[in-house]
Structures are given as structure tokens and as C-alpha cells.
């Protein structure tokens, strides 16, 4: 992989997803060649529905990424692109279905339709956050068995923290009558599944799960203080988040 491709991915992640950037930097150096292309891909896909007010153009942007993934799965010539090129080197054909599901899940962001129920919300966060973790775990030499739980925990954290911004954008981010406290408690159960399994992984494989570090407190806060979600009081302080990430990377325990 050309250094400028990886550097371009790292720069994109640093600007667009500081939490995952710090997590990648806390992982072993060789793991970054997997993590940065994956996280850069995620940013490009996540923002596709938001960069235009034209649904058809947004759909075309997402389809472009699905076509790029199909090229990677086919194993032939892959389009030259600062993210697609390093991604093709970082993943394998068996990883493409999870990433394709991630892109497909983002299609609902084009319309901004409310989730029909909590099950639909869980499916969304598992496909987005969970799919990314699944591929990262597999490529870093670990098992993807914890990916669904990790996706539920991290995906819910990210979604609850985004609720105020989504409402400001005119969206309805939660199902009608959603029990936020119950959702948070379910997220904590998933978080604890990852916490129990993390110490048994290699340092490289743990790199896939480092973005969860420091966010247990977000779910605890949401479970006991539902108003914190709407009032944008969930996000942990930057110092505490960095400290817990460092502790998780050093000890293998999920703080």
C-alpha cells in the first residue's frame, strides 16, 4: 500500500471521526493499515446521505460504494481511489457482505424515516457499527463472535449522542414511544459481553474493539437520566475518554 493512501485515510478519519482515530492510534502499528481504510470507508458512506438534498444523488453515492465493494469481492481490477485502493488491500472477499450491509443500512438515512420499532433501531446499529467491528476483528486475527454485541453497544452510544443533532436537522431518530432507559440497559448488557471477552484477545485483535473504550458511562447515564439524551449531556469529557482508551489498550480491560 502506498504511504500516501494510508496517510490520506488517516487524515480523513482524524477530521471526521476523532474517536476512531484515537482508537486506531492506540492499536498496534500494523493494525492501522486495516483500521484506517475501514474507518475512512465508514466516514465516506455515513456522510453520503447528508451531502446533498437530492435523494437520487445520495442513492447514487451509496451505490458507488456498493459497486466498489463488488469489485473487491470479485478479486479483479479495483477502481483507483484514496480509500477504495487501501481498503481493497486491507480486506478480503469474505468481508464484503458485512460492509455491503453497512452501506444498505445507510440508505434509510436518505429519507430520515422514523424507526418503526426498537427492533429496527437495533438492526440499524448492528449493521453499521457492528459490521465495521466484525471486519476489523477478523482482519486483525481475532474472532468476529463479539462483533454483534460490540455493534449494539457502540452503535447505540453513537446514536443516542447524536439525537440532539438529528432532531435539529428535522429527523425523528427514535421509535415512537421508545424506552431510552431500557435501550441503554440492553446496551450495557452488550457492552459487558465485550468486556468479558476482550482480555482473551491478542493486542492486535483488541484493536477492533478499542472504539468502545470510555463509553460505558454514556450508557449508564442514559439509563438513569433519560433527559440527558435530549439535552446533549451524554458525551464524556475528552480527558476521561482518552484516559480510559489508554487503560483499555494497555490492560486489555474495557473501561
PDB file of C-alpha atoms in Angstrom:
ATOM      1  CA  UNK A   1       0.000   0.000   0.000  1.00  0.00           C
ATOM      2  CA  UNK A   2       1.375   3.407  -0.877  1.00  0.00           C
ATOM      3  CA  UNK A   3       2.017   5.503   2.204  1.00  0.00           C
ATOM      4  CA  UNK A   4       0.061   8.423   0.788  1.00  0.00           C
ATOM      5  CA  UNK A   5      -3.081   6.259   0.565  1.00  0.00           C
ATOM      6  CA  UNK A   6      -2.870   5.237   4.202  1.00  0.00           C
ATOM      7  CA  UNK A   7      -1.984   8.774   5.249  1.00  0.00           C
ATOM      8  CA  UNK A   8      -4.974  10.103   3.318  1.00  0.00           C
ATOM      9  CA  UNK A   9      -7.249   7.641   5.137  1.00  0.00           C
ATOM     10  CA  UNK A  10      -5.723   8.572   8.496  1.00  0.00           C
ATOM     11  CA  UNK A  11      -6.219  12.275   7.807  1.00  0.00           C
ATOM     12  CA  UNK A  12      -9.825  11.685   6.788  1.00  0.00           C
ATOM     13  CA  UNK A  13     -10.507   9.730   9.988  1.00  0.00           C
ATOM     14  CA  UNK A  14      -8.758  12.316  12.141  1.00  0.00           C
ATOM     15  CA  UNK A  15     -11.033  15.034  10.749  1.00  0.00           C
ATOM     16  CA  UNK A  16     -14.250  13.066  10.540  1.00  0.00           C
ATOM     17  CA  UNK A  17     -14.174  10.547  13.398  1.00  0.00           C
ATOM     18  CA  UNK A  18     -11.797  11.599  16.196  1.00  0.00           C
ATOM     19  CA  UNK A  19     -12.892   8.752  18.492  1.00  0.00           C
ATOM     20  CA  UNK A  20     -11.994   6.043  15.991  1.00  0.00           C
ATOM     21  CA  UNK A  21      -8.825   7.948  15.054  1.00  0.00           C
ATOM     22  CA  UNK A  22      -7.610   7.857  18.645  1.00  0.00           C
ATOM     23  CA  UNK A  23      -8.606   4.189  18.915  1.00  0.00           C
ATOM     24  CA  UNK A  24      -6.606   3.323  15.780  1.00  0.00           C
ATOM     25  CA  UNK A  25      -3.597   5.214  17.089  1.00  0.00           C
ATOM     26  CA  UNK A  26      -3.827   3.248  20.351  1.00  0.00           C
ATOM     27  CA  UNK A  27      -3.808  -0.069  18.450  1.00  0.00           C
ATOM     28  CA  UNK A  28      -0.548  -1.795  17.439  1.00  0.00           C
ATOM     29  CA  UNK A  29       1.058  -0.016  14.470  1.00  0.00           C
ATOM     30  CA  UNK A  30       0.463  -2.848  11.928  1.00  0.00           C
ATOM     31  CA  UNK A  31      -3.264  -2.791  12.778  1.00  0.00           C
ATOM     32  CA  UNK A  32      -3.582   0.751  11.437  1.00  0.00           C
ATOM     33  CA  UNK A  33      -3.252  -0.493   7.852  1.00  0.00           C
ATOM     34  CA  UNK A  34      -6.582  -2.271   8.441  1.00  0.00           C
ATOM     35  CA  UNK A  35      -8.302   0.220  10.710  1.00  0.00           C
ATOM     36  CA  UNK A  36      -7.695   3.474   8.867  1.00  0.00           C
ATOM     37  CA  UNK A  37      -9.059   2.282   5.485  1.00  0.00           C
ATOM     38  CA  UNK A  38     -12.094   0.733   7.201  1.00  0.00           C
ATOM     39  CA  UNK A  39     -12.825   3.847   9.229  1.00  0.00           C
ATOM     40  CA  UNK A  40     -12.295   6.113   6.222  1.00  0.00           C
ATOM     41  CA  UNK A  41     -14.729   3.954   4.243  1.00  0.00           C
ATOM     42  CA  UNK A  42     -17.236   4.292   7.068  1.00  0.00           C
ATOM     43  CA  UNK A  43     -16.970   8.085   7.039  1.00  0.00           C
ATOM     44  CA  UNK A  44     -17.481   8.285   3.284  1.00  0.00           C
ATOM     45  CA  UNK A  45     -20.536   6.052   3.434  1.00  0.00           C
ATOM     46  CA  UNK A  46     -22.035   7.680   6.538  1.00  0.00           C
ATOM     47  CA  UNK A  47     -21.876  11.164   5.070  1.00  0.00           C
ATOM     48  CA  UNK A  48     -23.160  10.239   1.601  1.00  0.00           C
ATOM     49  CA  UNK A  49     -26.849  10.707   2.506  1.00  0.00           C
ATOM     50  CA  UNK A  50     -26.114  14.104   4.084  1.00  0.00           C
ATOM     51  CA  UNK A  51     -24.021  15.924   1.460  1.00  0.00           C
ATOM     52  CA  UNK A  52     -26.924  16.518  -0.893  1.00  0.00           C
ATOM     53  CA  UNK A  53     -30.590  17.325  -0.618  1.00  0.00           C
ATOM     54  CA  UNK A  54     -31.347  15.212  -3.677  1.00  0.00           C
ATOM     55  CA  UNK A  55     -32.331  11.653  -2.673  1.00  0.00           C
ATOM     56  CA  UNK A  56     -31.417  10.250  -6.087  1.00  0.00           C
ATOM     57  CA  UNK A  57     -27.895  11.687  -5.914  1.00  0.00           C
ATOM     58  CA  UNK A  58     -27.469  10.354  -2.381  1.00  0.00           C
ATOM     59  CA  UNK A  59     -28.595   6.928  -3.567  1.00  0.00           C
ATOM     60  CA  UNK A  60     -26.093   7.081  -6.428  1.00  0.00           C
ATOM     61  CA  UNK A  61     -23.298   7.899  -3.975  1.00  0.00           C
ATOM     62  CA  UNK A  62     -24.135   4.872  -1.870  1.00  0.00           C
ATOM     63  CA  UNK A  63     -24.427   2.694  -4.961  1.00  0.00           C
ATOM     64  CA  UNK A  64     -20.937   3.830  -5.992  1.00  0.00           C
ATOM     65  CA  UNK A  65     -19.588   2.331  -2.776  1.00  0.00           C
ATOM     66  CA  UNK A  66     -21.563  -0.890  -3.229  1.00  0.00           C
ATOM     67  CA  UNK A  67     -20.093  -1.189  -6.724  1.00  0.00           C
ATOM     68  CA  UNK A  68     -16.598  -0.637  -5.329  1.00  0.00           C
ATOM     69  CA  UNK A  69     -17.177  -3.390  -2.771  1.00  0.00           C
ATOM     70  CA  UNK A  70     -18.369  -5.711  -5.540  1.00  0.00           C
ATOM     71  CA  UNK A  71     -15.102  -5.108  -7.372  1.00  0.00           C
ATOM     72  CA  UNK A  72     -13.156  -6.019  -4.247  1.00  0.00           C
ATOM     73  CA  UNK A  73     -15.216  -9.185  -3.820  1.00  0.00           C
ATOM     74  CA  UNK A  74     -14.604 -10.171  -7.451  1.00  0.00           C
ATOM     75  CA  UNK A  75     -10.851 -10.014  -6.947  1.00  0.00           C
ATOM     76  CA  UNK A  76     -10.119  -8.264 -10.216  1.00  0.00           C
ATOM     77  CA  UNK A  77      -9.253  -4.682 -11.062  1.00  0.00           C
ATOM     78  CA  UNK A  78     -10.477  -2.222  -8.428  1.00  0.00           C
ATOM     79  CA  UNK A  79     -11.102   1.454  -9.148  1.00  0.00           C
ATOM     80  CA  UNK A  80      -8.336   3.827  -8.124  1.00  0.00           C
ATOM     81  CA  UNK A  81      -9.446   5.877  -5.130  1.00  0.00           C
ATOM     82  CA  UNK A  82      -7.694   7.100  -1.997  1.00  0.00           C
ATOM     83  CA  UNK A  83      -9.991   4.990   0.194  1.00  0.00           C
ATOM     84  CA  UNK A  84     -11.044   2.125  -2.087  1.00  0.00           C
ATOM     85  CA  UNK A  85      -7.451   1.265  -3.057  1.00  0.00           C
ATOM     86  CA  UNK A  86      -6.165   0.734   0.512  1.00  0.00           C
ATOM     87  CA  UNK A  87      -9.468  -0.862   1.540  1.00  0.00           C
ATOM     88  CA  UNK A  88      -9.033  -3.487  -1.195  1.00  0.00           C
ATOM     89  CA  UNK A  89      -5.661  -4.374   0.321  1.00  0.00           C
ATOM     90  CA  UNK A  90      -6.957  -4.419   3.885  1.00  0.00           C
ATOM     91  CA  UNK A  91      -9.982  -6.713   3.481  1.00  0.00           C
ATOM     92  CA  UNK A  92     -10.925  -9.959   1.749  1.00  0.00           C
ATOM     93  CA  UNK A  93     -13.929 -11.086  -0.286  1.00  0.00           C
ATOM     94  CA  UNK A  94     -15.480 -12.702   2.796  1.00  0.00           C
ATOM     95  CA  UNK A  95     -15.619  -9.274   4.454  1.00  0.00           C
ATOM     96  CA  UNK A  96     -17.634  -7.624   1.699  1.00  0.00           C
ATOM     97  CA  UNK A  97     -21.133  -8.834   2.754  1.00  0.00           C
ATOM     98  CA  UNK A  98     -20.816  -7.151   6.165  1.00  0.00           C
ATOM     99  CA  UNK A  99     -19.690  -3.886   4.585  1.00  0.00           C
ATOM    100  CA  UNK A 100     -22.388  -4.086   1.937  1.00  0.00           C
ATOM    101  CA  UNK A 101     -24.994  -4.445   4.695  1.00  0.00           C
ATOM    102  CA  UNK A 102     -23.475  -1.359   6.299  1.00  0.00           C
ATOM    103  CA  UNK A 103     -23.980   0.638   3.089  1.00  0.00           C
ATOM    104  CA  UNK A 104     -27.511  -0.710   2.668  1.00  0.00           C
ATOM    105  CA  UNK A 105     -28.388   0.316   6.231  1.00  0.00           C
ATOM    106  CA  UNK A 106     -27.294   3.875   5.466  1.00  0.00           C
ATOM    107  CA  UNK A 107     -29.935   4.095   2.747  1.00  0.00           C
ATOM    108  CA  UNK A 108     -32.534   4.785   5.423  1.00  0.00           C
ATOM    109  CA  UNK A 109     -30.616   7.985   6.290  1.00  0.00           C
ATOM    110  CA  UNK A 110     -31.596   9.406   2.909  1.00  0.00           C
ATOM    111  CA  UNK A 111     -35.271   9.575   3.779  1.00  0.00           C
ATOM    112  CA  UNK A 112     -34.812  10.006   7.507  1.00  0.00           C
ATOM    113  CA  UNK A 113     -37.841   7.878   8.241  1.00  0.00           C
ATOM    114  CA  UNK A 114     -38.521   7.122  11.885  1.00  0.00           C
ATOM    115  CA  UNK A 115     -37.669   3.595  13.018  1.00  0.00           C
ATOM    116  CA  UNK A 116     -40.832   1.534  13.146  1.00  0.00           C
ATOM    117  CA  UNK A 117     -39.831  -0.021  16.455  1.00  0.00           C
ATOM    118  CA  UNK A 118     -36.862  -0.712  18.682  1.00  0.00           C
ATOM    119  CA  UNK A 119     -36.014  -3.910  16.793  1.00  0.00           C
ATOM    120  CA  UNK A 120     -35.478  -1.844  13.644  1.00  0.00           C
ATOM    121  CA  UNK A 121     -33.188   0.522  15.547  1.00  0.00           C
ATOM    122  CA  UNK A 122     -31.135  -2.411  16.834  1.00  0.00           C
ATOM    123  CA  UNK A 123     -30.842  -3.828  13.312  1.00  0.00           C
ATOM    124  CA  UNK A 124     -29.557  -0.473  12.090  1.00  0.00           C
ATOM    125  CA  UNK A 125     -26.855  -0.058  14.742  1.00  0.00           C
ATOM    126  CA  UNK A 126     -25.755  -3.682  14.407  1.00  0.00           C
ATOM    127  CA  UNK A 127     -25.382  -3.333  10.637  1.00  0.00           C
ATOM    128  CA  UNK A 128     -23.462  -0.075  10.856  1.00  0.00           C
ATOM    129  CA  UNK A 129     -21.238  -0.185  13.941  1.00  0.00           C
ATOM    130  CA  UNK A 130     -21.279  -3.987  14.191  1.00  0.00           C
ATOM    131  CA  UNK A 131     -20.359  -4.604  10.572  1.00  0.00           C
ATOM    132  CA  UNK A 132     -17.298  -2.413  10.863  1.00  0.00           C
ATOM    133  CA  UNK A 133     -16.145  -4.179  14.023  1.00  0.00           C
ATOM    134  CA  UNK A 134     -16.797  -7.605  12.503  1.00  0.00           C
ATOM    135  CA  UNK A 135     -14.466  -6.960   9.582  1.00  0.00           C
ATOM    136  CA  UNK A 136     -11.805  -5.293  11.723  1.00  0.00           C
ATOM    137  CA  UNK A 137     -11.798  -8.172  14.215  1.00  0.00           C
ATOM    138  CA  UNK A 138     -11.451 -10.781  11.503  1.00  0.00           C
ATOM    139  CA  UNK A 139      -8.655  -8.936   9.686  1.00  0.00           C
ATOM    140  CA  UNK A 140      -6.725  -8.369  12.914  1.00  0.00           C
ATOM    141  CA  UNK A 141      -6.587 -12.064  13.656  1.00  0.00           C
ATOM    142  CA  UNK A 142      -9.422 -12.386  16.105  1.00  0.00           C
ATOM    143  CA  UNK A 143     -12.901 -13.829  16.190  1.00  0.00           C
ATOM    144  CA  UNK A 144     -15.879 -11.829  14.981  1.00  0.00           C
ATOM    145  CA  UNK A 145     -18.113 -13.528  17.556  1.00  0.00           C
ATOM    146  CA  UNK A 146     -18.273 -10.442  19.783  1.00  0.00           C
ATOM    147  CA  UNK A 147     -18.968  -8.061  16.903  1.00  0.00           C
ATOM    148  CA  UNK A 148     -22.794  -8.104  17.218  1.00  0.00           C
ATOM    149  CA  UNK A 149     -22.597  -7.213  20.914  1.00  0.00           C
ATOM    150  CA  UNK A 150     -19.941  -4.598  20.252  1.00  0.00           C
ATOM    151  CA  UNK A 151     -22.048  -3.150  17.466  1.00  0.00           C
ATOM    152  CA  UNK A 152     -25.116  -2.934  19.681  1.00  0.00           C
ATOM    153  CA  UNK A 153     -23.180  -1.179  22.447  1.00  0.00           C
ATOM    154  CA  UNK A 154     -21.144   1.243  20.350  1.00  0.00           C
ATOM    155  CA  UNK A 155     -23.869   1.842  17.790  1.00  0.00           C
ATOM    156  CA  UNK A 156     -26.379   2.730  20.497  1.00  0.00           C
ATOM    157  CA  UNK A 157     -23.888   5.042  22.208  1.00  0.00           C
ATOM    158  CA  UNK A 158     -23.216   6.905  18.968  1.00  0.00           C
ATOM    159  CA  UNK A 159     -26.896   7.104  18.077  1.00  0.00           C
ATOM    160  CA  UNK A 160     -28.011   8.393  21.472  1.00  0.00           C
ATOM    161  CA  UNK A 161     -25.264  11.019  21.476  1.00  0.00           C
ATOM    162  CA  UNK A 162     -26.410  12.109  18.003  1.00  0.00           C
ATOM    163  CA  UNK A 163     -30.086  12.502  18.963  1.00  0.00           C
ATOM    164  CA  UNK A 164     -29.959  16.295  19.572  1.00  0.00           C
ATOM    165  CA  UNK A 165     -28.190  16.968  16.262  1.00  0.00           C
ATOM    166  CA  UNK A 166     -30.566  14.699  14.386  1.00  0.00           C
ATOM    167  CA  UNK A 167     -33.578  16.426  15.891  1.00  0.00           C
ATOM    168  CA  UNK A 168     -32.068  19.805  14.949  1.00  0.00           C
ATOM    169  CA  UNK A 169     -31.813  18.511  11.377  1.00  0.00           C
ATOM    170  CA  UNK A 170     -35.530  17.748  11.372  1.00  0.00           C
ATOM    171  CA  UNK A 171     -35.207  13.995  11.909  1.00  0.00           C
ATOM    172  CA  UNK A 172     -37.024  11.673  14.313  1.00  0.00           C
ATOM    173  CA  UNK A 173     -34.144   9.463  15.459  1.00  0.00           C
ATOM    174  CA  UNK A 174     -36.014   7.236  17.921  1.00  0.00           C
ATOM    175  CA  UNK A 175     -39.041   4.971  17.500  1.00  0.00           C
ATOM    176  CA  UNK A 176     -42.357   6.326  18.751  1.00  0.00           C
ATOM    177  CA  UNK A 177     -42.576   5.698  22.491  1.00  0.00           C
ATOM    178  CA  UNK A 178     -39.003   4.375  22.714  1.00  0.00           C
ATOM    179  CA  UNK A 179     -37.919   3.423  26.232  1.00  0.00           C
ATOM    180  CA  UNK A 180     -34.490   5.045  26.272  1.00  0.00           C
ATOM    181  CA  UNK A 181     -33.598   3.727  29.712  1.00  0.00           C
ATOM    182  CA  UNK A 182     -34.409   0.159  28.646  1.00  0.00           C
ATOM    183  CA  UNK A 183     -32.415   0.580  25.436  1.00  0.00           C
ATOM    184  CA  UNK A 184     -29.445   1.818  27.458  1.00  0.00           C
ATOM    185  CA  UNK A 185     -29.683  -1.142  29.811  1.00  0.00           C
ATOM    186  CA  UNK A 186     -29.678  -3.517  26.840  1.00  0.00           C
ATOM    187  CA  UNK A 187     -26.637  -1.658  25.530  1.00  0.00           C
ATOM    188  CA  UNK A 188     -24.902  -2.182  28.862  1.00  0.00           C
ATOM    189  CA  UNK A 189     -25.535  -5.918  28.674  1.00  0.00           C
ATOM    190  CA  UNK A 190     -23.910  -5.966  25.224  1.00  0.00           C
ATOM    191  CA  UNK A 191     -21.044  -3.802  26.498  1.00  0.00           C
ATOM    192  CA  UNK A 192     -20.368  -6.256  29.312  1.00  0.00           C
ATOM    193  CA  UNK A 193     -20.248  -9.180  26.858  1.00  0.00           C
ATOM    194  CA  UNK A 194     -17.385  -7.421  25.094  1.00  0.00           C
ATOM    195  CA  UNK A 195     -15.748  -6.510  28.387  1.00  0.00           C
ATOM    196  CA  UNK A 196     -15.643 -10.150  29.456  1.00  0.00           C
ATOM    197  CA  UNK A 197     -14.223 -11.341  26.159  1.00  0.00           C
ATOM    198  CA  UNK A 198     -11.663  -8.636  25.492  1.00  0.00           C
ATOM    199  CA  UNK A 199      -8.877  -9.840  27.829  1.00  0.00           C
ATOM    200  CA  UNK A 200      -8.705 -13.143  25.929  1.00  0.00           C
ATOM    201  CA  UNK A 201      -7.816 -11.466  22.636  1.00  0.00           C
ATOM    202  CA  UNK A 202      -4.404 -10.601  21.284  1.00  0.00           C
ATOM    203  CA  UNK A 203      -3.329  -6.958  21.367  1.00  0.00           C
ATOM    204  CA  UNK A 204      -3.887  -6.794  17.610  1.00  0.00           C
ATOM    205  CA  UNK A 205      -7.406  -8.243  17.744  1.00  0.00           C
ATOM    206  CA  UNK A 206      -8.332  -5.932  20.620  1.00  0.00           C
ATOM    207  CA  UNK A 207      -7.720  -3.045  18.248  1.00  0.00           C
ATOM    208  CA  UNK A 208     -11.091  -3.712  16.607  1.00  0.00           C
ATOM    209  CA  UNK A 209     -12.890  -3.061  19.895  1.00  0.00           C
ATOM    210  CA  UNK A 210     -10.971  -0.050  21.198  1.00  0.00           C
ATOM    211  CA  UNK A 211     -13.585   2.463  19.971  1.00  0.00           C
ATOM    212  CA  UNK A 212     -15.837   1.230  22.787  1.00  0.00           C
ATOM    213  CA  UNK A 213     -13.367   2.328  25.464  1.00  0.00           C
ATOM    214  CA  UNK A 214     -14.711   5.007  27.758  1.00  0.00           C
ATOM    215  CA  UNK A 215     -18.342   4.781  26.697  1.00  0.00           C
ATOM    216  CA  UNK A 216     -19.850   2.508  29.346  1.00  0.00           C
ATOM    217  CA  UNK A 217     -20.543   5.658  31.341  1.00  0.00           C
ATOM    218  CA  UNK A 218     -22.619   7.084  28.482  1.00  0.00           C
ATOM    219  CA  UNK A 219     -24.992   4.136  28.638  1.00  0.00           C
ATOM    220  CA  UNK A 220     -25.157   4.279  32.425  1.00  0.00           C
ATOM    221  CA  UNK A 221     -26.031   7.965  32.257  1.00  0.00           C
ATOM    222  CA  UNK A 222     -28.725   7.363  29.655  1.00  0.00           C
ATOM    223  CA  UNK A 223     -30.197   4.549  31.766  1.00  0.00           C
ATOM    224  CA  UNK A 224     -30.559   6.690  34.879  1.00  0.00           C
ATOM    225  CA  UNK A 225     -31.149  10.135  33.335  1.00  0.00           C
ATOM    226  CA  UNK A 226     -33.189   9.953  30.139  1.00  0.00           C
ATOM    227  CA  UNK A 227     -33.271  13.755  29.855  1.00  0.00           C
ATOM    228  CA  UNK A 228     -29.503  13.734  29.289  1.00  0.00           C
ATOM    229  CA  UNK A 229     -30.118  12.316  25.817  1.00  0.00           C
ATOM    230  CA  UNK A 230     -32.281  15.206  24.619  1.00  0.00           C
ATOM    231  CA  UNK A 231     -30.208  17.781  26.489  1.00  0.00           C
ATOM    232  CA  UNK A 232     -26.918  16.652  24.888  1.00  0.00           C
ATOM    233  CA  UNK A 233     -25.283  15.734  28.197  1.00  0.00           C
ATOM    234  CA  UNK A 234     -24.120  12.222  27.340  1.00  0.00           C
ATOM    235  CA  UNK A 235     -20.715  12.696  25.802  1.00  0.00           C
ATOM    236  CA  UNK A 236     -17.831  12.040  28.220  1.00  0.00           C
ATOM    237  CA  UNK A 237     -15.172  14.662  28.795  1.00  0.00           C
ATOM    238  CA  UNK A 238     -12.177  14.386  26.435  1.00  0.00           C
ATOM    239  CA  UNK A 239      -9.662  13.766  29.217  1.00  0.00           C
ATOM    240  CA  UNK A 240     -11.692  10.926  30.738  1.00  0.00           C
ATOM    241  CA  UNK A 241     -12.269   9.351  27.322  1.00  0.00           C
ATOM    242  CA  UNK A 242      -8.564   9.434  26.448  1.00  0.00           C
ATOM    243  CA  UNK A 243      -7.578   8.026  29.825  1.00  0.00           C
ATOM    244  CA  UNK A 244      -9.982   5.097  29.543  1.00  0.00           C
ATOM    245  CA  UNK A 245      -8.817   4.383  25.995  1.00  0.00           C
ATOM    246  CA  UNK A 246      -5.205   4.304  27.176  1.00  0.00           C
ATOM    247  CA  UNK A 247      -6.111   1.982  30.041  1.00  0.00           C
ATOM    248  CA  UNK A 248      -8.024  -0.369  27.750  1.00  0.00           C
ATOM    249  CA  UNK A 249      -5.178  -0.509  25.230  1.00  0.00           C
ATOM    250  CA  UNK A 250      -2.638  -1.162  28.000  1.00  0.00           C
ATOM    251  CA  UNK A 251      -4.544  -3.639  30.144  1.00  0.00           C
ATOM    252  CA  UNK A 252      -6.993  -5.354  27.804  1.00  0.00           C
ATOM    253  CA  UNK A 253      -9.843  -4.434  30.129  1.00  0.00           C
ATOM    254  CA  UNK A 254     -12.728  -2.368  28.777  1.00  0.00           C
ATOM    255  CA  UNK A 255     -13.042   0.749  30.916  1.00  0.00           C
TER     256      UNK A 255
END
